[in-house]
Short mmCIF file of C-alpha atoms and ligand atoms in Angstrom, two decimals:
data_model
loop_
_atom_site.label_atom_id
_atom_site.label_comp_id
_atom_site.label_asym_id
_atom_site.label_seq_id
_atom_site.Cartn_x
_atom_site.Cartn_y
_atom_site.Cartn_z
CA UNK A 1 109.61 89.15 89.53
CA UNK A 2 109.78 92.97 89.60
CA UNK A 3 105.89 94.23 88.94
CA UNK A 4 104.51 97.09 87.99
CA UNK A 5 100.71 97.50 88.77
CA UNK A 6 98.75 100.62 87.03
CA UNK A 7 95.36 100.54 88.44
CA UNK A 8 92.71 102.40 86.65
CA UNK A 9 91.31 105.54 88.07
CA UNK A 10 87.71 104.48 86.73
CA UNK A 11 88.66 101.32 88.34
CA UNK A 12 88.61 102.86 91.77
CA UNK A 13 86.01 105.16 90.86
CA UNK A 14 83.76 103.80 88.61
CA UNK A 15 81.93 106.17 86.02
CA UNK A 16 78.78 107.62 87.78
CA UNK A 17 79.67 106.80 90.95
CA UNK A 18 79.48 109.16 93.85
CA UNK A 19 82.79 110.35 94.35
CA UNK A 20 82.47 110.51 98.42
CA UNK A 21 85.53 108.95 100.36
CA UNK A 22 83.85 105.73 101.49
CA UNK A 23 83.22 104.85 98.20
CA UNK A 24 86.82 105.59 96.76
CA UNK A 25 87.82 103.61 100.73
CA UNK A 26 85.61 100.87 99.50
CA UNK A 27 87.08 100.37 95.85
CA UNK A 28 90.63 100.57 97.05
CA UNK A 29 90.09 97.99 99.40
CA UNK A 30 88.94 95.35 96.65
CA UNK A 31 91.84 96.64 94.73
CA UNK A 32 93.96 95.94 97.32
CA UNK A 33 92.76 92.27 97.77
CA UNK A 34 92.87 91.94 94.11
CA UNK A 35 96.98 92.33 94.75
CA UNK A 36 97.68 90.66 97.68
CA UNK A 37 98.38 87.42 96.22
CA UNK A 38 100.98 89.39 93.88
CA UNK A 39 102.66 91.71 97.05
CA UNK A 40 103.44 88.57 98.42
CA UNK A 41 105.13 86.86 96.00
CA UNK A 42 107.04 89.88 94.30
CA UNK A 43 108.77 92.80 93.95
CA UNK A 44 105.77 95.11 93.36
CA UNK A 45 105.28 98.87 92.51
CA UNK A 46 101.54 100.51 92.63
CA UNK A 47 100.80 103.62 90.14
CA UNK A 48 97.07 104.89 90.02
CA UNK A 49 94.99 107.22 87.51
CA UNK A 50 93.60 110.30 89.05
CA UNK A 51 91.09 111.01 86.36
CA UNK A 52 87.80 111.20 88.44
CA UNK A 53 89.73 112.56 91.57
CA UNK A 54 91.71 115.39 90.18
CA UNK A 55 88.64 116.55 88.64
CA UNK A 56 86.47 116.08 91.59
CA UNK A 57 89.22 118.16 93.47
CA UNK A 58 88.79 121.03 90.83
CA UNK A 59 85.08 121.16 90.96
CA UNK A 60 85.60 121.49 94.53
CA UNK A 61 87.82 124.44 94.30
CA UNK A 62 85.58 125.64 91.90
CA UNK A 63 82.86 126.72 94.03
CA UNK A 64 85.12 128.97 96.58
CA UNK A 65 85.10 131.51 94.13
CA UNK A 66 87.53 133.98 96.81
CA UNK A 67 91.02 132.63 95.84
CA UNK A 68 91.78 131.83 91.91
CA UNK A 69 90.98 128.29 91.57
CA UNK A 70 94.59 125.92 92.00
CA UNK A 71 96.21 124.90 88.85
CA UNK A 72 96.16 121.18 87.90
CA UNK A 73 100.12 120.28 89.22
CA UNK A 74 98.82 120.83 92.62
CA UNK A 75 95.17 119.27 92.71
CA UNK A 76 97.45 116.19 90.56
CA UNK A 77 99.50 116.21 93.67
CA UNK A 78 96.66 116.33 96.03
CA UNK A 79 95.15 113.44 93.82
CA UNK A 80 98.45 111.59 94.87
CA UNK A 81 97.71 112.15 98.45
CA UNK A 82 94.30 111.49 98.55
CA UNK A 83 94.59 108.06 96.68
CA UNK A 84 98.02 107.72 98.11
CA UNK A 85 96.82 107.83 101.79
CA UNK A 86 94.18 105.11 100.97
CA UNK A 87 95.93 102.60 99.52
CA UNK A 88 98.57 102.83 101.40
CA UNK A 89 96.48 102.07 104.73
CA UNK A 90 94.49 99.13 103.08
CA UNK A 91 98.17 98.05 102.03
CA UNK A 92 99.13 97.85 105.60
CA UNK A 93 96.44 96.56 106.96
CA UNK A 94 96.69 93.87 104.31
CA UNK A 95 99.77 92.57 104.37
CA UNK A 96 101.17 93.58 107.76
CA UNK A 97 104.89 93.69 108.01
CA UNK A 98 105.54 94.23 104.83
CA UNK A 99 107.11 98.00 104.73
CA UNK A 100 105.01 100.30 102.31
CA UNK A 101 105.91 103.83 101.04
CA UNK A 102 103.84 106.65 99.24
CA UNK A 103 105.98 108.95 97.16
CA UNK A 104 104.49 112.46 94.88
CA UNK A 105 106.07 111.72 92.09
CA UNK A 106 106.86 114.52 89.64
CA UNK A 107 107.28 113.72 86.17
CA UNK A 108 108.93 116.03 83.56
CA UNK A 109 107.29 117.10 79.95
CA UNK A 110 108.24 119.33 77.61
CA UNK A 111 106.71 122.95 78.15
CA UNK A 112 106.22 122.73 74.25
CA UNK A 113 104.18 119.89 74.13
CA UNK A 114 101.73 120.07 71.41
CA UNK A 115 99.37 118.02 73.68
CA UNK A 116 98.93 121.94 75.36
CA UNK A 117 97.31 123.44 72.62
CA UNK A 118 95.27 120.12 72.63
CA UNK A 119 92.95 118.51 75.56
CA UNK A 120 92.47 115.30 75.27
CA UNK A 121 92.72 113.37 78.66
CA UNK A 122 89.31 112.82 80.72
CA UNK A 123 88.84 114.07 84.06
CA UNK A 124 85.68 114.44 86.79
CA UNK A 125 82.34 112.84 86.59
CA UNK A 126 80.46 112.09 83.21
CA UNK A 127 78.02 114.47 82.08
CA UNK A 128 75.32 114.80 79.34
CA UNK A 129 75.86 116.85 76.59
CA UNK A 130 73.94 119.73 77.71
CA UNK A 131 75.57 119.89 81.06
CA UNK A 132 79.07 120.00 79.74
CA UNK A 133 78.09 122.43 77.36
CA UNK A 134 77.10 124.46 80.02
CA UNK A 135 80.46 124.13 81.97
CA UNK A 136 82.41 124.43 79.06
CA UNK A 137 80.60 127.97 78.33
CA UNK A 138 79.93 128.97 82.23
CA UNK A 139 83.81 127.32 83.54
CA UNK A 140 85.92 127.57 80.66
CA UNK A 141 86.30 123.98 81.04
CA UNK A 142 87.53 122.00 77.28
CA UNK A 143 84.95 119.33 77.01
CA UNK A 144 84.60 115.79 75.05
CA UNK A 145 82.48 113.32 74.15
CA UNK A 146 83.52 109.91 76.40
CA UNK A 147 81.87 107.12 74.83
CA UNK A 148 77.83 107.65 75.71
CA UNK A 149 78.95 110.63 77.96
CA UNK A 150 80.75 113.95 77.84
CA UNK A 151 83.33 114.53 80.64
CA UNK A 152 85.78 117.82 80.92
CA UNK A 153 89.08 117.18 78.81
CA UNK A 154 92.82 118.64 79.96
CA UNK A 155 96.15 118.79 78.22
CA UNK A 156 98.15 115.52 78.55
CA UNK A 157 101.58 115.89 78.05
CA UNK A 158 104.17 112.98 77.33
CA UNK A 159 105.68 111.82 80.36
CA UNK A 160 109.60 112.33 79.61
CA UNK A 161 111.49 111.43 82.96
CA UNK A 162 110.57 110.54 86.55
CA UNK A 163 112.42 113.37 88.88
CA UNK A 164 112.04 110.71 91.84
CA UNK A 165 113.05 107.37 90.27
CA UNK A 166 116.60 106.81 92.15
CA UNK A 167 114.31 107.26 95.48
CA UNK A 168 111.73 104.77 94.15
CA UNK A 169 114.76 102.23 93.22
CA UNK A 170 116.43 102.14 95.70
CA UNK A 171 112.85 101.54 98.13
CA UNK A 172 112.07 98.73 95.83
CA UNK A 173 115.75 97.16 96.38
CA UNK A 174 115.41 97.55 100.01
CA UNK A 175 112.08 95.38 99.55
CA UNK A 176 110.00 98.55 99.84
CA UNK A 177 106.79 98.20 98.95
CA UNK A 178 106.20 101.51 96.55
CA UNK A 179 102.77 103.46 95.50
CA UNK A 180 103.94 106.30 93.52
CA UNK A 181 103.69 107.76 90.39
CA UNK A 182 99.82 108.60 90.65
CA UNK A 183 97.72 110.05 88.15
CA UNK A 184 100.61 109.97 85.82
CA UNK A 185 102.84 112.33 88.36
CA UNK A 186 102.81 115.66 88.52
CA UNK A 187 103.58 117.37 85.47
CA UNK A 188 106.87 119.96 85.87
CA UNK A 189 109.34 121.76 83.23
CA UNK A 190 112.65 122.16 83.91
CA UNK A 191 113.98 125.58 83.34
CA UNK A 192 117.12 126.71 81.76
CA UNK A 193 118.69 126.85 85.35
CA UNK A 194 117.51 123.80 86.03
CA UNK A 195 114.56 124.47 88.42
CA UNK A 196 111.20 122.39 88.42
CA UNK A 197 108.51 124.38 88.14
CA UNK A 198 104.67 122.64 87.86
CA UNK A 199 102.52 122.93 84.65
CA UNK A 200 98.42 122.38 83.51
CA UNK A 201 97.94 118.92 82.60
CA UNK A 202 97.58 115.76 83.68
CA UNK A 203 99.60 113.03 82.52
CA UNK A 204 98.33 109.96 81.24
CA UNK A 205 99.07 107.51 83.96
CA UNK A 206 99.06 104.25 81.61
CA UNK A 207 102.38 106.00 79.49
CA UNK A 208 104.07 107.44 82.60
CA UNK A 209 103.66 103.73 84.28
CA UNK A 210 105.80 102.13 81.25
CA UNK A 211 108.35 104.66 81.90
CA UNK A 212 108.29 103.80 85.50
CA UNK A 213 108.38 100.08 84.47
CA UNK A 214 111.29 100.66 82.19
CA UNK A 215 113.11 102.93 84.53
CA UNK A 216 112.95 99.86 87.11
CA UNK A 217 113.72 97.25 84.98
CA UNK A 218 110.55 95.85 85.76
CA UNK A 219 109.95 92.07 84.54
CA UNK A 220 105.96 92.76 83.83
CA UNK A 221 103.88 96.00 83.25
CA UNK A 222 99.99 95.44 84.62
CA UNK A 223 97.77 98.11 83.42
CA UNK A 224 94.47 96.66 85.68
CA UNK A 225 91.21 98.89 84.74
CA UNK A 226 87.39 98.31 84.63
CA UNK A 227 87.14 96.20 81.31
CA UNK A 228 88.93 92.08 80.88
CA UNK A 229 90.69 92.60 77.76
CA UNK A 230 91.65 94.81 74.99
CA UNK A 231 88.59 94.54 72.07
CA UNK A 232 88.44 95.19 68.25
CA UNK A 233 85.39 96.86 67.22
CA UNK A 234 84.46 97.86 70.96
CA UNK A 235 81.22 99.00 71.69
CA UNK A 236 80.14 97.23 68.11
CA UNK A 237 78.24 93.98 67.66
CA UNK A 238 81.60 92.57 65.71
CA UNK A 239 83.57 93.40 69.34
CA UNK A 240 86.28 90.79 69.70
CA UNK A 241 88.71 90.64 72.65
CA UNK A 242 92.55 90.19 71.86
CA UNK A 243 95.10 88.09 74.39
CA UNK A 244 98.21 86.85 73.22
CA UNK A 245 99.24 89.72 70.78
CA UNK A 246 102.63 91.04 69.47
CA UNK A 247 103.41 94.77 70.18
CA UNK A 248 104.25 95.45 66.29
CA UNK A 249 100.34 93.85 65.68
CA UNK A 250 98.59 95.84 68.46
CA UNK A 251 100.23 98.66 66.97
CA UNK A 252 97.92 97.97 63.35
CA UNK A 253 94.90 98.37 65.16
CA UNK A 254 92.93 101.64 66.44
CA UNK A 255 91.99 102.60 69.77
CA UNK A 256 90.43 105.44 71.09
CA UNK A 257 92.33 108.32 72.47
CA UNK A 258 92.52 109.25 76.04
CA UNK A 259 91.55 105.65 76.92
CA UNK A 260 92.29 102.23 75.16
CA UNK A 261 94.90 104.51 73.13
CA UNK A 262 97.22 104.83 75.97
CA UNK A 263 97.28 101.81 77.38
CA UNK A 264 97.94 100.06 74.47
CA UNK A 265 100.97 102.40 73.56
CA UNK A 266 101.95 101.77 76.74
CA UNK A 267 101.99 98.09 76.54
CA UNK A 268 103.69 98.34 73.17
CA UNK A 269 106.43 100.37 74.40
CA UNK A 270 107.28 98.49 77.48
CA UNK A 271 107.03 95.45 75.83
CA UNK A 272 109.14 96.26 72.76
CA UNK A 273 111.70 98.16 74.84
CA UNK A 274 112.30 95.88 77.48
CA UNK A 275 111.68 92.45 76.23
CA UNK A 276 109.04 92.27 79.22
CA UNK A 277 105.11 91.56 79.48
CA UNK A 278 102.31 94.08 79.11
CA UNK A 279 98.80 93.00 80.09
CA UNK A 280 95.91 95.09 79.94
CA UNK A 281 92.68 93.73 81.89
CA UNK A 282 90.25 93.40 84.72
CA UNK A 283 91.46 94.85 88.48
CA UNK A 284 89.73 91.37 89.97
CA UNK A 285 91.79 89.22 87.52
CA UNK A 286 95.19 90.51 88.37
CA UNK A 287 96.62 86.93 89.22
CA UNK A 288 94.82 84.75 86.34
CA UNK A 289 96.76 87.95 84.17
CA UNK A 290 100.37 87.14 85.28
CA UNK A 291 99.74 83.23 85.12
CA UNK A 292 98.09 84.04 81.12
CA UNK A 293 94.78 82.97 82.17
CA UNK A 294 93.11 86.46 81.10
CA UNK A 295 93.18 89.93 79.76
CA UNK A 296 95.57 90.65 77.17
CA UNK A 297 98.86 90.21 76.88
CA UNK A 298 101.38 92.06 74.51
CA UNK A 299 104.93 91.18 73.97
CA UNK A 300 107.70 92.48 71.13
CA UNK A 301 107.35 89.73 68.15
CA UNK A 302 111.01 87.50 69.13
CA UNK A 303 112.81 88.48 66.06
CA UNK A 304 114.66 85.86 64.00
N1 ADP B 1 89.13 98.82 72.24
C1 ADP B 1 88.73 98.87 73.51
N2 ADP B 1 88.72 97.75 74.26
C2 ADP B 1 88.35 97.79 75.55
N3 ADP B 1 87.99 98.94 76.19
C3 ADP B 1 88.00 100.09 75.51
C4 ADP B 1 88.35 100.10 74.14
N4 ADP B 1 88.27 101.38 73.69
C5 ADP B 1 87.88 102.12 74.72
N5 ADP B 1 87.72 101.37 75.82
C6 ADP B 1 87.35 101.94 77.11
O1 ADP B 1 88.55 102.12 77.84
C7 ADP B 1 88.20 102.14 79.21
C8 ADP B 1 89.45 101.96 80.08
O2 ADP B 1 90.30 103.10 79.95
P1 ADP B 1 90.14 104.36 80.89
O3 ADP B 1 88.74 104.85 80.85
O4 ADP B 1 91.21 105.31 80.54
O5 ADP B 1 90.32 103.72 82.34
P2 ADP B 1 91.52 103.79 83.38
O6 ADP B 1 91.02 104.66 84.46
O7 ADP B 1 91.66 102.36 83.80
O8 ADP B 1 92.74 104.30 82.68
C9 ADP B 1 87.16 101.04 79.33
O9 ADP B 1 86.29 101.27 80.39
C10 ADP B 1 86.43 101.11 77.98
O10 ADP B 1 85.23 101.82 78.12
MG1 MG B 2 92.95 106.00 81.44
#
């Protein structure tokens, strides 16, 4: 099978974690074990979030206060590198011979977007209220209210093609092990001479993976992330977690922007445009996923 693997940002950096590098090292090599079993057995591609990383990288840039700090298309593409680089080591070291590539990926939007004038995606550490109050004020930063916590919010744009998707299909077909697409690609325009040009946002990894899964006619979409299944009534006594489900169902229920909300649009599209499996779920139970054992797992209703 042809696999597509979205692994959570929060899943490699957990929420109020320490963002140092042998932490992020750490988490990417039990994501990397996690997937083993699957690298060796198919065609796989591995996209990442960037959430906690890209805004790490511009709270770092924040405090050298002599150059303008860099706009989000480059710390998104440093995001890529920085992830990039470490998964792509444990992925060697894992499974040896097996050739492994890390590609930026840019990924065009439309500079009119409404999500512009809007910030909804998550990025950086969690704060309390009062702290990202203060950054919002002392920063300019948009902030949000993440479940318990408040975390800085960005523009997320939709993710309309992927500039390098020949390059990426035609590593996959030469058996190309491929990590690419990270933290949603970086997010360009095209202009009216047709020149990329980078833009503020980050892109919501979880939608720009089903385009990557579609693009590659991928037989399974695996959005892997730090909870086991897709729940009604999270975070309420009533919670219930969903696994078999059809797309046109999942689509009935709601889910919170900027995180559930994606993935299950996501898993909806692929599903419905491709015939294929979506599963949303745990990073550790990325094989008991594919074999139906866990998470949850979304395919178009077989019509009559
Ligand atoms: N209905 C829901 N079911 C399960 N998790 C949910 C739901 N709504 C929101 N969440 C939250 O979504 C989070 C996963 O999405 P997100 O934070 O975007 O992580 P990732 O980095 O994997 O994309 C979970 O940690 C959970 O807190
Ligand atoms: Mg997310």
């Amino acid at each position: 099978m042809r696999i597509v693997v979205a692994l959570g940002g929060n899943a490699l950096l957990r929420r109020g974690e320490a963002a140092d590098a042998e932490t992020q090292r750490r988490n990417v090599s039990v994501a990397v074990a996690a997937l083993t079993e699957i690298a060796e057995s198919h065609e796989l591609v591995i996209t990442h979030g960037n959430g906690p990383q890209v805004g790490l990288l511009a709270l770092q840039g924040d405090t050298y206060v002599q150059v303008p700090p860099y706009p989000l298309d480059v710390l998104g593409a440093e995001s890529e590198g920085m992830i990039g680089y470490l998964l792509d080591q444990e992925l060697v070291n894992a499974l040896g011979a097996r050739p492994v590539a890390t590609l930026l990926t840019q990924v065009i939007v439309a500079a009119d977007d409404p999500a512009f004038e809007k910030p909804t995606k998550f990025i950086g550490p969690v704060y309390t209220k009062e702290r990202a109050q203060q950054l919002a004020f002392s920063r300019h930063y948009a902030v949000a209210a993440d479940g318990d916590h408040w975390r800085r919010v960005v523009p997320s744009p939709e993710p309309r093609a992927i500039v390098e998707l020949p390059t990426i299909q035609l590593l996959v077909e030469a058996g190309v092990l491929v990590v690419c697409g990270g933290g949603g690609g970086i997010p360009v325009v095209v202009d009216r001479d047709g020149r990329l040009h980078g833009v503020e946002g980050v892109i919501d990894k979880d939608l720009a993976a089903a385009l990557l899964a579609e693009g590659l006619g991928a037989d399974a979409l695996l959005m892997l992330t730090d909870v086991s299944a897709v729940q009604l009534g999270y975070g309420t006594a009533g919670a219930r977690a969903l696994h078999d489900v059809d797309a046109a169902e999942l689509r009935g229920y709601p889910f919170a922007a900027g995180s559930m909300g994606p993935k299950v649009e996501a898993a909806c599209r692929f599903a419905e445009e491709t015939g294929g499996l979506a599963a949303i779920g745990s990073l550790a139970d990325a094989v008991a996923i594919l074999r139906g054992e866990r998470g949850t797992r979304v395919r178009a209703a077989v019509r009559a």
